[in-house]
Amino acid sequence: MKILVIGPSWVGDMMMSQSLYRTLKADHPDAVIDVMAPAWCRPLLSRMPEVNDALSMPLGHGALALGERRRLGKALRERGYDRAYVLPNSFKSALVPFFADIRTRTGWRGEMRYGLLNDVRVLDKAAFPLMVERYVALAYDKAQINSAADLPQPLLWPRLQVAEAEKTATASEFGLSAARPLVGFCPGAEFGPAKRWPHYHYAALAQKLIDEGYQVALFGSAKDKETGEQILQSLQPHSRAHCRNLAGETQLEQAVILLAHCRAVISNDSGLMHIAAALDRPLVALYGPSSPDFTPPLSEKARVVRLITGYHKVRKGDAEEGYHQSLIDITPERVIAELDALLEISQETECRS
């Protein structure tokens, strides 16, 4: 069976979509799965052993470009796909499989996609509360699965592969010490400061970890560089040599490898958080207004810290620098306690193995 997946356009969603690929491959070991997604997804898809080929979606987010999608679809006909799974809910995301004449085109109804999809599922959000459940449910006949309780358990969570040699070489390339274990911080968030644990809390945590013999690496995009510098400059001068601000300095491929090299990761609710979970790193995930009830980190080694309930659609909090009070109230002491517990469990597991 040859399968085309139209993949998501966000890091976290792309990571969670691997559960669908793993499920399809488990049920159909001979299936060939290709994923069409933005080009930046390739470093993630290349580390998913279930994915045969990562096909670049050249159109930007939001562009209809009907003629270009028709051209893309017709170009795919020679590949002879038997099935397509369309993961985004937009009308335009269903066009390429339609123009490719793929026999069975599966997805949630989304933007009224009858005709474009011929295996349309109508979503009951209460029956499938997690995004990963909604992805995995598409792998089965809709008559089989009426709710998440009908899905085979346990779900096959995302798992990226990184070789040990890659970790060592990339850590050396960025001047990270082999003498100190590495802890990764992901202090950024896509939608503003309300989802960020305050930089001064990150700095206090970094200082404590450095005093205990760790080194700290700060991950993120170029727009997180300033936050990283705030953390770095808040450290005691003699400690700054053990904290590396990598925000904006790494390609996604390098960030994945270095996160895999980390002894543990502390992260806001972000795409990097989902990558750390898929790398099976001990992870403390810090939530404020956004809720882990829909897209939690998918790992047994993850601990979620959140002091409020519900979902709050805010991008800037009322506190100083736009932070949300619920994240300010998460103390570094609380986070270090969660981290210590995770590291202790991880060490015990390593000793038993």
mmCIF file of C-alpha atoms in Angstrom:
data_model
loop_
_atom_site.group_PDB
_atom_site.id
_atom_site.type_symbol
_atom_site.label_atom_id
_atom_site.label_comp_id
_atom_site.label_asym_id
_atom_site.label_seq_id
_atom_site.Cartn_x
_atom_site.Cartn_y
_atom_site.Cartn_z
ATOM 1 C CA MET A 1 0.000 0.000 0.000
ATOM 2 C CA LYS A 2 1.367 3.425 -0.983
ATOM 3 C CA ILE A 3 0.233 6.246 1.273
ATOM 4 C CA LEU A 4 0.460 10.025 0.937
ATOM 5 C CA VAL A 5 0.007 12.122 4.067
ATOM 6 C CA ILE A 6 -0.608 15.854 3.869
ATOM 7 C CA GLY A 7 1.185 16.855 7.034
ATOM 8 C CA PRO A 8 0.680 19.707 9.483
ATOM 9 C CA SER A 9 2.554 23.013 9.318
ATOM 10 C CA TRP A 10 3.466 23.438 12.986
ATOM 11 C CA VAL A 11 6.307 21.735 14.851
ATOM 12 C CA GLY A 12 4.170 20.307 17.649
ATOM 13 C CA ASP A 13 1.485 19.048 15.273
ATOM 14 C CA MET A 14 4.090 17.482 13.009
ATOM 15 C CA MET A 15 5.572 15.633 15.963
ATOM 16 C CA MET A 16 2.184 14.310 17.068
ATOM 17 C CA SER A 17 1.405 13.178 13.520
ATOM 18 C CA GLN A 18 4.161 10.557 13.840
ATOM 19 C CA SER A 19 1.773 8.526 15.973
ATOM 20 C CA LEU A 20 -0.372 8.058 12.856
ATOM 21 C CA TYR A 21 2.643 6.946 10.789
ATOM 22 C CA ARG A 22 3.733 4.511 13.495
ATOM 23 C CA THR A 23 0.222 3.095 13.735
ATOM 24 C CA LEU A 24 -0.112 2.663 9.963
ATOM 25 C CA LYS A 25 3.277 0.974 9.771
ATOM 26 C CA ALA A 26 2.466 -1.342 12.674
ATOM 27 C CA ASP A 27 -0.787 -2.448 11.028
ATOM 28 C CA HIS A 28 0.641 -2.516 7.481
ATOM 29 C CA PRO A 29 4.379 -3.313 7.717
ATOM 30 C CA ASP A 30 4.838 -3.183 3.936
ATOM 31 C CA ALA A 31 3.175 0.223 3.562
ATOM 32 C CA VAL A 32 5.215 2.992 1.935
ATOM 33 C CA ILE A 33 4.435 6.318 3.611
ATOM 34 C CA ASP A 34 5.333 9.656 2.021
ATOM 35 C CA VAL A 35 4.589 12.933 3.803
ATOM 36 C CA MET A 36 4.041 16.253 2.048
ATOM 37 C CA ALA A 37 4.842 19.162 4.347
ATOM 38 C CA PRO A 38 6.748 22.466 4.379
ATOM 39 C CA ALA A 39 10.450 22.042 3.603
ATOM 40 C CA TRP A 40 11.479 22.963 7.144
ATOM 41 C CA CYS A 41 9.840 19.714 8.348
ATOM 42 C CA ARG A 42 12.425 17.542 6.604
ATOM 43 C CA PRO A 43 14.818 17.379 9.626
ATOM 44 C CA LEU A 44 11.940 15.927 11.672
ATOM 45 C CA LEU A 45 10.549 13.588 9.016
ATOM 46 C CA SER A 46 14.039 12.245 8.235
ATOM 47 C CA ARG A 47 14.254 10.963 11.817
ATOM 48 C CA MET A 48 10.946 9.113 11.638
ATOM 49 C CA PRO A 49 11.795 5.604 10.388
ATOM 50 C CA GLU A 50 8.199 5.057 9.251
ATOM 51 C CA VAL A 51 8.467 7.839 6.636
ATOM 52 C CA ASN A 52 9.810 6.807 3.222
ATOM 53 C CA ASP A 53 10.016 10.263 1.635
ATOM 54 C CA ALA A 54 9.463 13.858 2.713
ATOM 55 C CA LEU A 55 7.851 15.772 -0.141
ATOM 56 C CA SER A 56 8.163 19.536 0.000
ATOM 57 C CA MET A 57 4.988 21.612 -0.015
ATOM 58 C CA PRO A 58 6.236 24.749 -1.780
ATOM 59 C CA LEU A 59 3.190 26.914 -1.010
ATOM 60 C CA GLY A 60 3.158 29.218 1.982
ATOM 61 C CA HIS A 61 0.724 28.933 4.856
ATOM 62 C CA GLY A 62 -2.620 30.469 3.842
ATOM 63 C CA ALA A 63 -2.017 30.523 0.080
ATOM 64 C CA LEU A 64 -4.823 28.929 -1.969
ATOM 65 C CA ALA A 65 -2.854 28.878 -5.272
ATOM 66 C CA LEU A 66 -5.382 26.596 -6.923
ATOM 67 C CA GLY A 67 -3.408 26.229 -10.151
ATOM 68 C CA GLU A 68 -0.203 25.284 -8.355
ATOM 69 C CA ARG A 69 -2.004 22.721 -6.213
ATOM 70 C CA ARG A 70 -3.523 21.213 -9.343
ATOM 71 C CA ARG A 71 -0.051 20.985 -10.878
ATOM 72 C CA LEU A 72 1.360 19.368 -7.732
ATOM 73 C CA GLY A 73 -1.450 16.850 -7.611
ATOM 74 C CA LYS A 74 -1.124 15.839 -11.266
ATOM 75 C CA ALA A 75 2.649 15.422 -10.820
ATOM 76 C CA LEU A 76 1.995 12.903 -8.047
ATOM 77 C CA ARG A 77 -0.260 10.645 -10.125
ATOM 78 C CA GLU A 78 2.666 8.615 -11.444
ATOM 79 C CA ARG A 79 3.571 7.597 -7.880
ATOM 80 C CA GLY A 80 0.409 5.499 -7.721
ATOM 81 C CA TYR A 81 -0.773 6.267 -4.206
ATOM 82 C CA ASP A 82 -3.563 4.050 -2.889
ATOM 83 C CA ARG A 83 -4.576 6.240 0.058
ATOM 84 C CA ALA A 84 -4.180 9.793 1.282
ATOM 85 C CA TYR A 85 -4.556 11.131 4.813
ATOM 86 C CA VAL A 86 -5.143 14.870 5.101
ATOM 87 C CA LEU A 87 -4.246 16.074 8.594
ATOM 88 C CA PRO A 88 -4.859 19.852 8.417
ATOM 89 C CA ASN A 89 -8.516 20.855 8.503
ATOM 90 C CA SER A 90 -8.364 23.468 5.748
ATOM 91 C CA PHE A 91 -10.110 23.216 2.378
ATOM 92 C CA LYS A 92 -6.903 23.869 0.446
ATOM 93 C CA SER A 93 -4.968 21.083 2.190
ATOM 94 C CA ALA A 94 -7.301 18.508 0.579
ATOM 95 C CA LEU A 95 -6.750 19.734 -2.966
ATOM 96 C CA VAL A 96 -3.471 17.993 -3.826
ATOM 97 C CA PRO A 97 -4.710 14.431 -3.080
ATOM 98 C CA PHE A 98 -7.894 15.212 -5.026
ATOM 99 C CA PHE A 99 -5.963 16.384 -8.087
ATOM 100 C CA ALA A 100 -3.631 13.373 -7.702
ATOM 101 C CA ASP A 101 -6.631 11.074 -8.226
ATOM 102 C CA ILE A 102 -5.823 9.092 -5.094
ATOM 103 C CA ARG A 103 -8.531 6.492 -4.688
ATOM 104 C CA THR A 104 -9.228 6.856 -0.939
ATOM 105 C CA ARG A 105 -8.819 10.293 0.647
ATOM 106 C CA THR A 106 -9.312 10.334 4.413
ATOM 107 C CA GLY A 107 -9.591 13.218 6.877
ATOM 108 C CA TRP A 108 -11.805 15.031 9.324
ATOM 109 C CA ARG A 109 -14.503 17.113 7.698
ATOM 110 C CA GLY A 110 -12.871 20.444 8.561
ATOM 111 C CA GLU A 111 -13.878 23.203 6.149
ATOM 112 C CA MET A 112 -16.723 21.265 4.466
ATOM 113 C CA ARG A 113 -14.476 19.093 2.293
ATOM 114 C CA TYR A 114 -17.069 16.691 0.920
ATOM 115 C CA GLY A 115 -15.960 15.641 -2.564
ATOM 116 C CA LEU A 116 -12.331 16.543 -1.996
ATOM 117 C CA LEU A 117 -12.296 13.864 0.693
ATOM 118 C CA ASN A 118 -14.277 10.685 0.037
ATOM 119 C CA ASP A 119 -13.652 9.137 3.448
ATOM 120 C CA VAL A 120 -14.884 12.019 5.582
ATOM 121 C CA ARG A 121 -14.950 11.767 9.359
ATOM 122 C CA VAL A 122 -17.154 14.062 11.470
ATOM 123 C CA LEU A 123 -15.299 14.938 14.647
ATOM 124 C CA ASP A 124 -16.830 14.608 18.082
ATOM 125 C CA LYS A 125 -14.334 16.646 20.071
ATOM 126 C CA ALA A 126 -15.453 15.190 23.380
ATOM 127 C CA ALA A 127 -14.928 11.651 22.083
ATOM 128 C CA PHE A 128 -11.372 12.436 20.942
ATOM 129 C CA PRO A 129 -10.067 15.035 23.410
ATOM 130 C CA LEU A 130 -6.390 14.771 22.380
ATOM 131 C CA MET A 131 -5.001 15.817 19.007
ATOM 132 C CA VAL A 132 -2.882 12.661 18.853
ATOM 133 C CA GLU A 133 -6.053 10.565 19.238
ATOM 134 C CA ARG A 134 -7.633 12.391 16.309
ATOM 135 C CA TYR A 135 -4.629 11.611 14.128
ATOM 136 C CA VAL A 136 -4.448 7.946 15.117
ATOM 137 C CA ALA A 137 -8.205 7.434 14.653
ATOM 138 C CA LEU A 138 -7.788 8.141 10.933
ATOM 139 C CA ALA A 139 -5.762 4.920 10.587
ATOM 140 C CA TYR A 140 -8.895 2.834 11.195
ATOM 141 C CA ASP A 141 -12.214 2.394 9.466
ATOM 142 C CA LYS A 142 -14.663 4.934 10.826
ATOM 143 C CA ALA A 143 -17.132 2.168 11.684
ATOM 144 C CA GLN A 144 -14.543 0.685 14.065
ATOM 145 C CA ILE A 145 -13.651 3.768 16.085
ATOM 146 C CA ASN A 146 -16.319 5.873 17.772
ATOM 147 C CA SER A 147 -14.172 7.338 20.529
ATOM 148 C CA ALA A 148 -10.638 7.349 21.876
ATOM 149 C CA ALA A 149 -11.588 4.399 24.080
ATOM 150 C CA ASP A 150 -11.853 2.258 20.923
ATOM 151 C CA LEU A 151 -8.242 2.954 19.883
ATOM 152 C CA PRO A 152 -5.668 0.210 20.500
ATOM 153 C CA GLN A 153 -3.691 0.923 23.644
ATOM 154 C CA PRO A 154 -1.122 2.058 24.351
ATOM 155 C CA LEU A 155 -0.932 4.609 21.561
ATOM 156 C CA LEU A 156 2.339 4.632 19.670
ATOM 157 C CA TRP A 157 3.763 7.981 20.710
ATOM 158 C CA PRO A 158 6.254 9.943 18.587
ATOM 159 C CA ARG A 159 9.867 8.748 18.706
ATOM 160 C CA LEU A 160 12.685 10.432 16.788
ATOM 161 C CA GLN A 161 15.979 8.655 16.128
ATOM 162 C CA VAL A 162 19.380 10.274 16.733
ATOM 163 C CA ALA A 163 22.685 8.408 16.671
ATOM 164 C CA GLU A 164 25.171 8.726 19.527
ATOM 165 C CA ALA A 165 27.924 9.802 17.159
ATOM 166 C CA GLU A 166 25.769 12.698 15.946
ATOM 167 C CA LYS A 167 25.248 13.915 19.505
ATOM 168 C CA THR A 168 28.953 13.927 20.321
ATOM 169 C CA ALA A 169 29.986 15.594 17.062
ATOM 170 C CA THR A 170 27.333 18.319 17.200
ATOM 171 C CA ALA A 171 27.990 19.095 20.876
ATOM 172 C CA SER A 172 31.655 19.531 20.028
ATOM 173 C CA GLU A 173 30.804 21.723 17.033
ATOM 174 C CA PHE A 174 28.979 24.164 19.330
ATOM 175 C CA GLY A 175 31.668 24.117 22.002
ATOM 176 C CA LEU A 176 29.649 22.281 24.637
ATOM 177 C CA SER A 177 31.779 20.713 27.337
ATOM 178 C CA ALA A 178 32.135 16.952 27.545
ATOM 179 C CA ALA A 179 32.937 17.320 31.254
ATOM 180 C CA ARG A 180 29.537 18.667 32.342
ATOM 181 C CA PRO A 181 26.152 17.021 31.671
ATOM 182 C CA LEU A 182 23.899 19.209 29.550
ATOM 183 C CA VAL A 183 20.450 20.525 30.488
ATOM 184 C CA GLY A 184 18.422 22.194 27.747
ATOM 185 C CA PHE A 185 16.120 25.176 28.260
ATOM 186 C CA CYS A 186 13.467 26.142 25.694
ATOM 187 C CA PRO A 187 12.420 29.590 26.982
ATOM 188 C CA GLY A 188 10.534 30.808 23.902
ATOM 189 C CA ALA A 189 6.918 30.398 22.798
ATOM 190 C CA GLU A 190 5.337 31.053 19.423
ATOM 191 C CA PHE A 191 2.451 33.238 20.583
ATOM 192 C CA GLY A 192 3.943 35.792 22.912
ATOM 193 C CA PRO A 193 5.137 36.195 26.497
ATOM 194 C CA ALA A 194 1.954 34.898 28.160
ATOM 195 C CA LYS A 195 3.110 31.312 27.426
ATOM 196 C CA ARG A 196 6.650 31.881 28.718
ATOM 197 C CA TRP A 197 8.047 31.084 32.113
ATOM 198 C CA PRO A 198 9.792 34.326 33.159
ATOM 199 C CA HIS A 199 13.419 34.706 32.119
ATOM 200 C CA TYR A 200 14.437 35.463 35.693
ATOM 201 C CA HIS A 201 13.036 32.099 36.826
ATOM 202 C CA TYR A 202 14.987 30.376 34.064
ATOM 203 C CA ALA A 203 18.102 32.268 35.201
ATOM 204 C CA ALA A 204 17.632 31.206 38.824
ATOM 205 C CA LEU A 205 17.232 27.598 37.732
ATOM 206 C CA ALA A 206 20.269 27.799 35.447
ATOM 207 C CA GLN A 207 22.382 29.213 38.258
ATOM 208 C CA LYS A 208 21.440 26.356 40.561
ATOM 209 C CA LEU A 209 22.155 23.735 37.918
ATOM 210 C CA ILE A 210 25.516 25.268 37.049
ATOM 211 C CA ASP A 211 26.434 25.340 40.751
ATOM 212 C CA GLU A 212 25.612 21.610 40.852
ATOM 213 C CA GLY A 213 27.996 20.846 37.969
ATOM 214 C CA TYR A 214 25.723 21.024 34.918
ATOM 215 C CA GLN A 215 25.986 23.182 31.823
ATOM 216 C CA VAL A 216 22.932 24.800 30.245
ATOM 217 C CA ALA A 217 22.040 25.333 26.576
ATOM 218 C CA LEU A 218 19.259 27.728 25.552
ATOM 219 C CA PHE A 219 17.322 26.683 22.435
ATOM 220 C CA GLY A 220 14.998 28.644 20.202
ATOM 221 C CA SER A 221 14.670 30.690 17.048
ATOM 222 C CA ALA A 222 16.314 34.029 16.320
ATOM 223 C CA LYS A 223 13.396 35.848 17.947
ATOM 224 C CA ASP A 224 14.211 34.054 21.214
ATOM 225 C CA LYS A 225 17.794 35.342 21.179
ATOM 226 C CA GLU A 226 16.986 38.346 23.361
ATOM 227 C CA THR A 227 15.271 36.182 25.976
ATOM 228 C CA GLY A 228 18.334 33.946 25.998
ATOM 229 C CA GLU A 229 20.594 36.943 26.556
ATOM 230 C CA GLN A 230 18.417 38.087 29.457
ATOM 231 C CA ILE A 231 18.873 34.673 31.058
ATOM 232 C CA LEU A 232 22.600 34.642 30.383
ATOM 233 C CA GLN A 233 23.229 38.127 31.739
ATOM 234 C CA SER A 234 21.232 37.356 34.891
ATOM 235 C CA LEU A 235 23.745 34.681 35.872
ATOM 236 C CA GLN A 236 26.726 35.295 38.118
ATOM 237 C CA PRO A 237 29.652 36.382 35.889
ATOM 238 C CA HIS A 238 31.750 33.297 36.662
ATOM 239 C CA SER A 239 28.831 31.019 35.678
ATOM 240 C CA ARG A 240 28.183 32.441 32.219
ATOM 241 C CA ALA A 241 30.851 30.270 30.619
ATOM 242 C CA HIS A 242 28.656 27.261 31.437
ATOM 243 C CA CYS A 243 25.534 28.642 29.731
ATOM 244 C CA ARG A 244 25.350 28.758 25.946
ATOM 245 C CA ASN A 245 22.702 30.823 24.192
ATOM 246 C CA LEU A 246 22.023 28.850 21.009
ATOM 247 C CA ALA A 247 18.756 30.626 20.112
ATOM 248 C CA GLY A 248 18.978 31.581 16.461
ATOM 249 C CA GLU A 249 22.349 29.838 16.030
ATOM 250 C CA THR A 250 21.198 26.300 15.250
ATOM 251 C CA GLN A 251 19.333 24.854 12.336
ATOM 252 C CA LEU A 252 16.379 22.672 13.333
ATOM 253 C CA GLU A 253 18.432 19.564 12.532
ATOM 254 C CA GLN A 254 21.155 20.649 14.959
ATOM 255 C CA ALA A 255 18.664 21.590 17.657
ATOM 256 C CA VAL A 256 17.092 18.119 17.452
ATOM 257 C CA ILE A 257 20.491 16.449 17.839
ATOM 258 C CA LEU A 258 21.509 18.659 20.765
ATOM 259 C CA LEU A 259 18.178 18.162 22.540
ATOM 260 C CA ALA A 260 18.766 14.427 22.203
ATOM 261 C CA HIS A 261 22.171 15.006 23.850
ATOM 262 C CA CYS A 262 20.607 16.713 26.885
ATOM 263 C CA ARG A 263 20.398 14.946 30.218
ATOM 264 C CA ALA A 264 17.052 16.748 30.690
ATOM 265 C CA VAL A 265 14.984 19.576 29.185
ATOM 266 C CA ILE A 266 12.931 22.417 30.726
ATOM 267 C CA SER A 267 10.460 23.952 28.309
ATOM 268 C CA ASN A 268 7.488 26.205 27.875
ATOM 269 C CA ASP A 269 4.533 24.887 25.859
ATOM 270 C CA SER A 270 6.206 24.973 22.437
ATOM 271 C CA GLY A 271 7.206 22.933 19.424
ATOM 272 C CA LEU A 272 10.598 22.239 20.971
ATOM 273 C CA MET A 273 8.806 20.750 23.970
ATOM 274 C CA HIS A 274 7.169 18.172 21.684
ATOM 275 C CA ILE A 275 10.526 17.409 20.066
ATOM 276 C CA ALA A 276 12.125 16.834 23.484
ATOM 277 C CA ALA A 277 9.272 14.483 24.387
ATOM 278 C CA ALA A 278 9.734 12.544 21.137
ATOM 279 C CA LEU A 279 13.440 12.218 21.948
ATOM 280 C CA ASP A 280 12.451 10.579 25.242
ATOM 281 C CA ARG A 281 14.360 13.116 27.323
ATOM 282 C CA PRO A 282 13.361 13.731 30.953
ATOM 283 C CA LEU A 283 11.198 16.811 30.456
ATOM 284 C CA VAL A 284 9.577 19.397 32.707
ATOM 285 C CA ALA A 285 6.885 21.186 30.684
ATOM 286 C CA LEU A 286 5.644 24.520 32.033
ATOM 287 C CA TYR A 287 2.098 25.570 31.173
ATOM 288 C CA GLY A 288 0.166 28.735 31.903
ATOM 289 C CA PRO A 289 -2.819 30.001 29.846
ATOM 290 C CA SER A 290 -2.514 27.248 27.252
ATOM 291 C CA SER A 291 -3.777 23.858 28.314
ATOM 292 C CA PRO A 292 -2.080 20.432 28.237
ATOM 293 C CA ASP A 293 -5.524 18.824 27.920
ATOM 294 C CA PHE A 294 -5.328 18.882 24.090
ATOM 295 C CA THR A 295 -1.623 18.691 23.187
ATOM 296 C CA PRO A 296 0.385 17.429 26.174
ATOM 297 C CA PRO A 297 3.978 16.218 25.844
ATOM 298 C CA LEU A 298 3.729 12.565 24.802
ATOM 299 C CA SER A 299 6.303 10.855 26.973
ATOM 300 C CA GLU A 300 6.402 8.805 30.165
ATOM 301 C CA LYS A 301 9.423 10.896 31.122
ATOM 302 C CA ALA A 302 7.540 14.214 30.986
ATOM 303 C CA ARG A 303 6.094 16.094 33.948
ATOM 304 C CA VAL A 304 3.630 18.937 33.399
ATOM 305 C CA VAL A 305 3.618 21.810 35.875
ATOM 306 C CA ARG A 306 0.532 24.012 35.759
ATOM 307 C CA LEU A 307 -1.215 25.961 38.504
ATOM 308 C CA ILE A 308 -4.485 26.889 36.785
ATOM 309 C CA THR A 309 -7.182 25.055 34.821
ATOM 310 C CA GLY A 310 -9.009 25.702 31.569
ATOM 311 C CA TYR A 311 -7.805 27.410 28.408
ATOM 312 C CA HIS A 312 -7.157 31.159 28.388
ATOM 313 C CA LYS A 313 -6.721 32.788 24.986
ATOM 314 C CA VAL A 314 -4.201 35.489 25.846
ATOM 315 C CA ARG A 315 -0.908 36.320 24.185
ATOM 316 C CA LYS A 316 0.260 38.888 26.708
ATOM 317 C CA GLY A 317 -0.293 38.692 30.440
ATOM 318 C CA ASP A 318 -1.043 41.566 32.777
ATOM 319 C CA ALA A 319 2.180 41.191 34.751
ATOM 320 C CA GLU A 320 5.453 42.983 34.042
ATOM 321 C CA GLU A 321 6.972 42.189 30.609
ATOM 322 C CA GLY A 322 3.756 40.475 29.544
ATOM 323 C CA TYR A 323 4.200 37.330 31.619
ATOM 324 C CA HIS A 324 1.118 35.540 32.890
ATOM 325 C CA GLN A 325 0.740 35.379 36.655
ATOM 326 C CA SER A 326 0.141 31.630 36.591
ATOM 327 C CA LEU A 327 3.619 31.110 35.138
ATOM 328 C CA ILE A 328 5.228 33.631 37.462
ATOM 329 C CA ASP A 329 3.800 31.621 40.351
ATOM 330 C CA ILE A 330 5.669 28.479 39.266
ATOM 331 C CA THR A 331 8.822 28.812 41.338
ATOM 332 C CA PRO A 332 12.289 27.592 40.342
ATOM 333 C CA GLU A 333 12.211 25.470 43.496
ATOM 334 C CA ARG A 334 9.121 23.645 42.230
ATOM 335 C CA VAL A 335 10.775 23.006 38.883
ATOM 336 C CA ILE A 336 14.049 21.773 40.369
ATOM 337 C CA ALA A 337 12.092 19.362 42.577
ATOM 338 C CA GLU A 338 10.330 17.916 39.510
ATOM 339 C CA LEU A 339 13.619 17.762 37.628
ATOM 340 C CA ASP A 340 15.445 16.017 40.471
ATOM 341 C CA ALA A 341 12.688 13.402 40.678
ATOM 342 C CA LEU A 342 12.849 12.774 36.923
ATOM 343 C CA LEU A 343 16.639 12.465 36.923
ATOM 344 C CA GLU A 344 16.515 10.061 39.842
ATOM 345 C CA ILE A 345 14.003 7.861 38.022
ATOM 346 C CA SER A 346 16.076 8.061 34.833
ATOM 347 C CA GLN A 347 19.246 7.070 36.674
ATOM 348 C CA GLU A 348 17.517 4.113 38.340
ATOM 349 C CA THR A 349 16.217 2.950 34.955
ATOM 350 C CA GLU A 350 19.686 3.187 33.408
ATOM 351 C CA CYS A 351 21.186 1.204 36.307
ATOM 352 C CA ARG A 352 18.589 -1.588 35.908
ATOM 353 C CA SER A 353 19.218 -1.810 32.172
#
